[in-house]
Coordinates of N, CA and C in Angstrom, one line a residue:
X579 N 0.9 -1.0 -0.3 CA -0.1 0.1 0.2 C 0.7 1.2 0.3
X580 N 0.1 2.6 -0.2 CA 1.2 3.3 -0.3 C 1.1 4.2 1.2
X581 N 2.2 4.7 1.3 CA 2.5 5.5 2.5 C 3.2 7.1 2.4
X582 N 2.1 7.9 2.9 CA 2.5 9.1 2.3 C 3.9 9.5 2.9
X583 N 4.5 10.4 2.5 CA 5.1 11.2 2.4 C 6.0 12.0 4.1
X584 N 6.4 11.6 5.0 CA 6.2 12.3 6.2 C 7.4 13.3 6.6
X585 N 8.4 13.4 5.5 CA 9.9 14.6 5.7 C 9.2 15.7 4.7
X586 N 10.1 16.9 5.2 CA 9.5 17.9 3.7 C 10.1 17.6 3.0
X587 N 9.7 18.2 1.6 CA 10.7 17.8 0.7 C 12.1 19.0 0.7
X588 N 13.1 18.5 0.3 CA 14.7 19.1 -0.1 C 13.8 20.4 -0.7
X589 N 13.2 20.7 -1.6 CA 13.0 22.5 -2.4 C 12.4 23.0 -1.7
X590 N 11.6 22.6 -0.6 CA 11.0 23.5 0.5 C 12.0 23.8 1.3
X591 N 13.2 22.9 1.7 CA 14.4 23.5 3.0 C 15.2 24.3 2.2
X592 N 15.4 24.4 0.9 CA 17.0 25.5 -0.1 C 16.3 26.8 0.2
X593 N 17.4 27.3 0.6 CA 17.1 28.9 1.1 C 16.6 29.8 -0.4
X594 N 16.4 30.8 0.1 CA 15.4 31.3 -0.6 C 15.9 32.9 -1.4
X595 N 17.1 32.3 -0.9 CA 18.3 33.6 -1.6 C 19.3 33.0 -1.8
X596 N 19.9 32.5 -2.9 CA 21.1 31.4 -3.2 C 22.3 32.2 -3.5
X597 N 23.6 31.6 -3.3 CA 24.4 32.0 -2.9 C 25.7 32.5 -4.0
X598 N 24.6 32.1 -5.2 CA 25.6 32.7 -6.5 C 24.4 33.3 -7.1
X599 N 25.3 34.4 -8.1 CA 24.5 35.6 -8.7 C 24.1 34.9 -9.6
X600 N 22.6 35.3 -10.4 CA 21.8 34.1 -11.7 C 22.2 35.1 -12.7
X601 N 21.9 34.7 -14.1 CA 21.9 35.8 -15.3 C 20.7 35.3 -16.0
X602 N 20.5 37.0 -16.7 CA 19.2 36.8 -17.3 C 19.5 35.5 -18.3
X603 N 18.3 34.7 -19.1 CA 18.4 34.5 -20.6 C 19.5 35.3 -21.0
X604 N 19.1 36.4 -21.4 CA 19.7 37.9 -22.3 C 20.5 38.0 -21.8
X605 N 21.2 37.7 -20.6 CA 22.6 37.8 -20.5 C 23.7 37.0 -21.0
X606 N 23.0 35.6 -20.7 CA 23.5 34.6 -21.0 C 23.8 34.4 -23.2
X607 N 23.0 34.9 -23.5 CA 22.7 34.8 -25.0 C 23.8 35.9 -25.7
X608 N 24.2 37.1 -24.5 CA 25.1 38.2 -24.8 C 26.8 37.8 -24.6
X609 N 26.4 37.3 -23.7 CA 27.5 36.6 -23.5 C 28.5 35.3 -24.1
X610 N 27.1 34.6 -24.6 CA 27.8 33.1 -25.9 C 27.7 34.5 -26.8
X611 N 27.3 35.0 -27.6 CA 27.2 35.6 -28.7 C 28.9 36.6 -28.6
X612 N 28.9 37.0 -27.6 CA 30.3 37.8 -27.8 C 32.0 36.6 -28.0
X613 N 31.7 35.5 -27.4 CA 32.0 34.6 -27.3 C 32.4 34.0 -28.8
X614 N 31.3 33.6 -29.8 CA 31.5 33.2 -30.8 C 32.0 34.8 -32.0
X615 N 32.0 35.4 -31.3 CA 31.8 37.0 -32.6 C 33.4 37.2 -32.4
X616 N 34.4 36.5 -31.0 CA 35.6 36.9 -30.6 C 36.7 35.8 -31.3
X617 N 35.8 34.1 -31.3 CA 36.9 33.5 -31.8 C 36.3 33.4 -33.1
X618 N 35.5 34.0 -33.9 CA 35.2 34.6 -35.3 C 36.3 35.6 -35.8
X619 N 36.5 36.3 -34.9 CA 37.4 37.7 -34.9 C 39.0 37.0 -35.1
X620 N 38.7 36.4 -34.5 CA 40.1 35.4 -33.8 C 40.9 34.4 -35.4
X621 N 40.0 34.1 -36.0 CA 40.2 33.1 -37.1 C 40.3 34.1 -38.0
X622 N 39.4 35.4 -38.0 CA 39.5 36.1 -39.5 C 40.8 37.0 -39.2
X623 N 41.1 37.6 -38.0 CA 42.5 38.0 -38.1 C 44.1 36.8 -38.7
X624 N 43.5 35.9 -38.4 CA 44.5 34.9 -39.0 C 44.6 34.6 -40.7
X625 N 43.3 34.6 -41.3 CA 43.4 34.7 -42.2 C 43.6 36.2 -43.3
X626 N 43.5 37.1 -42.7 CA 44.4 39.0 -42.7 C 45.6 38.7 -43.1
X627 N 46.0 37.6 -42.1 CA 47.3 37.8 -42.1 C 48.1 36.5 -43.2
X628 N 47.2 35.5 -43.9 CA 47.7 34.7 -44.4 C 47.3 34.9 -46.1
X629 N 46.1 35.6 -46.2 CA 45.5 36.6 -47.1 C 44.9 37.4 -47.4
X630 N 45.6 38.5 -47.4 CA 45.7 39.4 -47.4 C 44.1 40.6 -47.8
X631 N 43.2 40.8 -47.7 CA 41.9 40.6 -48.3 C 41.0 41.7 -47.5
X632 N 40.9 43.5 -48.3 CA 40.2 44.3 -47.4 C 38.9 44.1 -47.2
X633 N 38.5 42.7 -47.5 CA 36.6 42.3 -47.0 C 36.9 41.6 -45.5
X634 N 37.9 41.5 -45.8 CA 38.2 40.3 -44.1 C 39.0 41.8 -43.1
X635 N 39.2 42.7 -44.0 CA 39.8 43.6 -42.7 C 38.4 44.3 -42.4
X636 N 37.7 44.6 -43.1 CA 36.2 45.2 -42.9 C 35.4 44.2 -41.9
X637 N 35.7 43.1 -42.5 CA 34.8 42.2 -41.8 C 35.5 42.4 -40.1
X638 N 36.7 42.1 -40.2 CA 37.6 42.2 -38.8 C 37.0 43.5 -37.8
X639 N 37.3 44.4 -38.2 CA 36.5 45.6 -37.9 C 34.7 45.5 -37.6
X640 N 34.4 45.2 -38.3 CA 32.9 45.2 -37.8 C 32.5 43.9 -36.6
X641 N 33.1 42.8 -36.8 CA 33.3 42.0 -35.6 C 34.1 42.5 -34.3
X642 N 34.6 43.3 -34.3 CA 35.5 43.8 -33.4 C 34.1 44.6 -32.7
X643 N 33.6 45.5 -33.2 CA 32.8 46.4 -32.9 C 31.5 45.6 -32.0
X644 N 31.4 45.1 -32.8 CA 30.0 43.8 -32.1 C 30.0 43.5 -31.3
X645 N 31.5 42.7 -31.4 CA 31.7 42.1 -29.6 C 32.2 43.5 -28.4
X646 N 32.4 44.4 -29.1 CA 32.6 45.5 -27.6 C 31.4 45.8 -27.3
X647 N 30.4 45.9 -28.1 CA 29.5 46.2 -27.9 C 28.6 45.5 -27.0
X648 N 28.6 44.0 -27.2 CA 27.7 42.9 -26.3 C 29.3 42.8 -24.9
X649 N 30.1 43.8 -24.9 CA 30.9 43.4 -23.8 C 30.9 44.6 -23.3
X650 N 29.8 45.5 -23.3 CA 29.8 46.7 -22.9 C 31.1 47.4 -22.9
X651 N 31.4 47.8 -24.7 CA 32.5 48.4 -24.9 C 33.4 47.4 -24.7
X652 N 34.2 47.2 -23.8 CA 35.3 46.3 -23.6 C 35.5 45.5 -24.8
X653 N 36.3 46.1 -25.3 CA 37.1 45.3 -27.0 C 37.3 43.8 -26.2
X654 N 37.4 43.9 -27.6 CA 37.6 41.9 -27.7 C 39.1 41.7 -27.6
X655 N 39.8 41.2 -27.1 CA 41.5 40.7 -27.1 C 41.5 40.3 -28.5
X656 N 42.6 40.3 -29.4 CA 43.4 40.0 -30.4 C 44.3 39.2 -30.5
X657 N 44.3 37.9 -30.8 CA 45.8 37.5 -30.9 C 46.2 37.7 -32.0
X658 N 47.8 37.4 -32.0 CA 48.4 38.0 -32.9 C 48.4 36.2 -33.5
X659 N 48.4 36.4 -34.9 CA 48.5 35.1 -36.2 C 50.0 34.2 -35.7
X660 N 49.5 33.0 -35.7 CA 50.3 32.1 -35.7 C 50.9 31.8 -37.0
X661 N 50.5 31.6 -37.9 CA 50.9 30.8 -39.4 C 51.6 32.1 -40.1
X662 N 52.6 31.8 -40.9 CA 53.7 33.0 -41.7 C 53.6 32.4 -42.7
X663 N 53.0 31.6 -43.2 CA 53.0 31.1 -44.6 C 51.9 30.5 -44.9
X664 N 50.9 30.9 -46.2 CA 50.1 30.8 -46.9 C 49.6 29.0 -47.3
X665 N 49.6 28.4 -46.6 CA 50.1 26.8 -46.7 C 47.8 26.7 -46.9
X666 N 47.9 26.5 -48.7 CA 46.6 26.5 -48.5 C 45.1 25.3 -47.5
X667 N 46.3 24.5 -47.5 CA 45.5 23.6 -46.7 C 44.7 24.2 -45.4
X668 N 45.9 24.8 -44.5 CA 45.8 25.6 -43.8 C 44.8 26.4 -44.0
X669 N 45.0 27.5 -44.8 CA 43.7 28.5 -45.2 C 42.4 28.1 -45.3
X670 N 42.3 26.8 -46.0 CA 40.9 25.7 -46.0 C 40.6 25.4 -45.0
X671 N 41.3 25.4 -43.9 CA 40.8 25.0 -42.4 C 40.4 26.3 -41.8
X672 N 41.2 27.0 -41.7 CA 40.9 28.2 -41.1 C 39.5 28.8 -41.7
X673 N 39.0 28.9 -43.2 CA 38.1 28.7 -43.7 C 36.4 28.0 -43.4
X674 N 37.0 26.5 -43.0 CA 36.0 26.0 -42.6 C 35.5 26.3 -40.7
X675 N 36.6 26.4 -40.5 CA 36.7 26.6 -38.7 C 35.9 27.7 -38.5
X676 N 35.9 29.4 -39.3 CA 35.0 30.7 -39.8 C 34.0 30.2 -39.7
X677 N 33.8 29.4 -40.9 CA 32.0 28.9 -41.3 C 31.0 28.7 -40.5
X678 N 32.0 27.7 -39.4 CA 31.3 27.0 -38.6 C 30.3 28.3 -37.5
X679 N 31.7 28.9 -37.0 CA 31.4 30.0 -35.7 C 30.8 31.0 -36.6
X680 N 30.5 31.5 -37.5 CA 29.4 32.2 -37.9 C 28.6 31.5 -38.3
X681 N 28.3 30.4 -38.4 CA 26.8 29.6 -38.0 C 26.1 29.5 -36.9
X682 N 26.8 29.5 -35.7 CA 27.0 29.8 -34.3 C 26.3 30.9 -33.8
X683 N 27.1 31.9 -34.3 CA 27.4 33.5 -34.1 C 25.5 33.4 -34.8
X684 N 25.2 33.4 -35.9 CA 24.1 33.2 -36.5 C 22.9 32.2 -35.6
X685 N 22.4 31.3 -35.5 CA 22.2 30.9 -34.2 C 21.6 32.1 -32.9
X686 N 22.7 31.9 -32.6 CA 22.6 32.7 -31.3 C 22.1 34.2 -31.9
X687 N 23.1 34.8 -32.3 CA 22.1 36.2 -32.8 C 20.5 36.1 -33.2
X688 N 20.0 35.4 -33.8 CA 18.7 34.9 -34.1 C 17.9 35.1 -33.1
X689 N 18.5 33.7 -32.3 CA 17.6 33.6 -31.3 C 17.8 35.0 -29.8
X690 N 18.8 36.0 -29.9 CA 18.3 37.1 -29.6 C 17.8 38.4 -30.4
X691 N 17.5 37.6 -31.5 CA 16.9 38.7 -32.2 C 17.2 40.1 -32.5
X692 N 18.8 39.7 -32.6 CA 20.1 40.7 -32.8 C 20.2 41.0 -34.4
X693 N 19.5 41.9 -35.2 CA 19.4 42.2 -36.5 C 20.9 42.6 -36.8
X694 N 21.6 43.4 -36.0 CA 23.0 43.8 -36.7 C 23.6 42.6 -36.8
X695 N 23.9 41.4 -36.0 CA 24.9 41.0 -35.8 C 24.2 39.4 -36.7
X696 N 22.8 39.3 -36.8 CA 22.5 38.8 -37.8 C 22.8 38.8 -38.9
X697 N 22.7 40.1 -39.1 CA 23.0 40.0 -41.1 C 24.7 40.0 -41.2
X698 N 25.1 40.2 -39.8 CA 26.8 40.0 -40.5 C 27.4 39.0 -40.3
X699 N 26.7 37.9 -39.4 CA 27.4 36.7 -39.1 C 26.9 35.7 -40.1
X700 N 25.4 36.2 -41.3 CA 25.1 35.5 -42.1 C 26.1 35.9 -43.6
X701 N 25.6 37.3 -43.6 CA 27.4 37.5 -44.9 C 28.5 36.9 -44.2
X702 N 29.1 36.4 -43.3 CA 30.7 35.7 -42.9 C 30.2 34.3 -43.0
X703 N 29.3 33.7 -43.1 CA 28.9 32.5 -43.5 C 29.2 32.2 -44.9
X704 N 28.6 33.7 -45.5 CA 28.3 33.3 -46.9 C 29.7 33.5 -48.1
X705 N 30.4 34.0 -47.2 CA 31.7 34.5 -47.5 C 32.4 33.6 -47.5
X706 N 32.9 32.9 -46.3 CA 33.6 31.9 -45.6 C 32.7 30.2 -46.5
X707 N 31.5 29.8 -46.9 CA 31.1 29.2 -47.5 C 31.4 29.0 -49.3
X708 N 31.8 30.2 -49.9 CA 32.1 30.8 -50.9 C 34.0 30.2 -50.9
X709 N 33.9 30.6 -49.9 CA 35.7 30.4 -49.8 C 35.8 29.1 -49.8
X710 N 35.1 28.2 -49.7 CA 35.2 27.0 -49.2 C 34.4 26.1 -50.5
X711 N 33.7 26.7 -51.6 CA 33.6 26.1 -52.9 C 32.0 25.3 -52.1
X712 N 31.4 26.1 -51.4 CA 29.9 25.7 -50.7 C 28.7 26.0 -51.1
X713 N 29.4 27.5 -51.5 CA 27.9 28.7 -52.0 C 27.2 28.1 -52.7
X714 N 26.0 27.8 -53.1 CA 25.0 27.5 -54.0 C 25.5 28.3 -55.5

């Protein structure tokens, strides 16, 4: 037969005020999106060093601006490129990585309803897809 529970629920005994700060969904999305944009910026800087292109220069500046906006004006750290020679396989791998990061940024920006970053991420996604020969 069924016997009723005689002890208090664990949930009712929990502290009313937790001992750690909570962030809202919007704050979490801002943090995640800034991280994706910063990672994309790092790969873009690497590509800029290997294959100089004014389009990549413009993209890097726009990525840095948007990452700074999401981080309350704090500019993202910029890494020095690690490669010195333009190996085609390495450049293709960087474009693949940038394509993946742009896709992640696009998903988060869309979820966050940030039209500016959505447009930028979609542009970078198309650009890297084209460099990889994936564009239709």
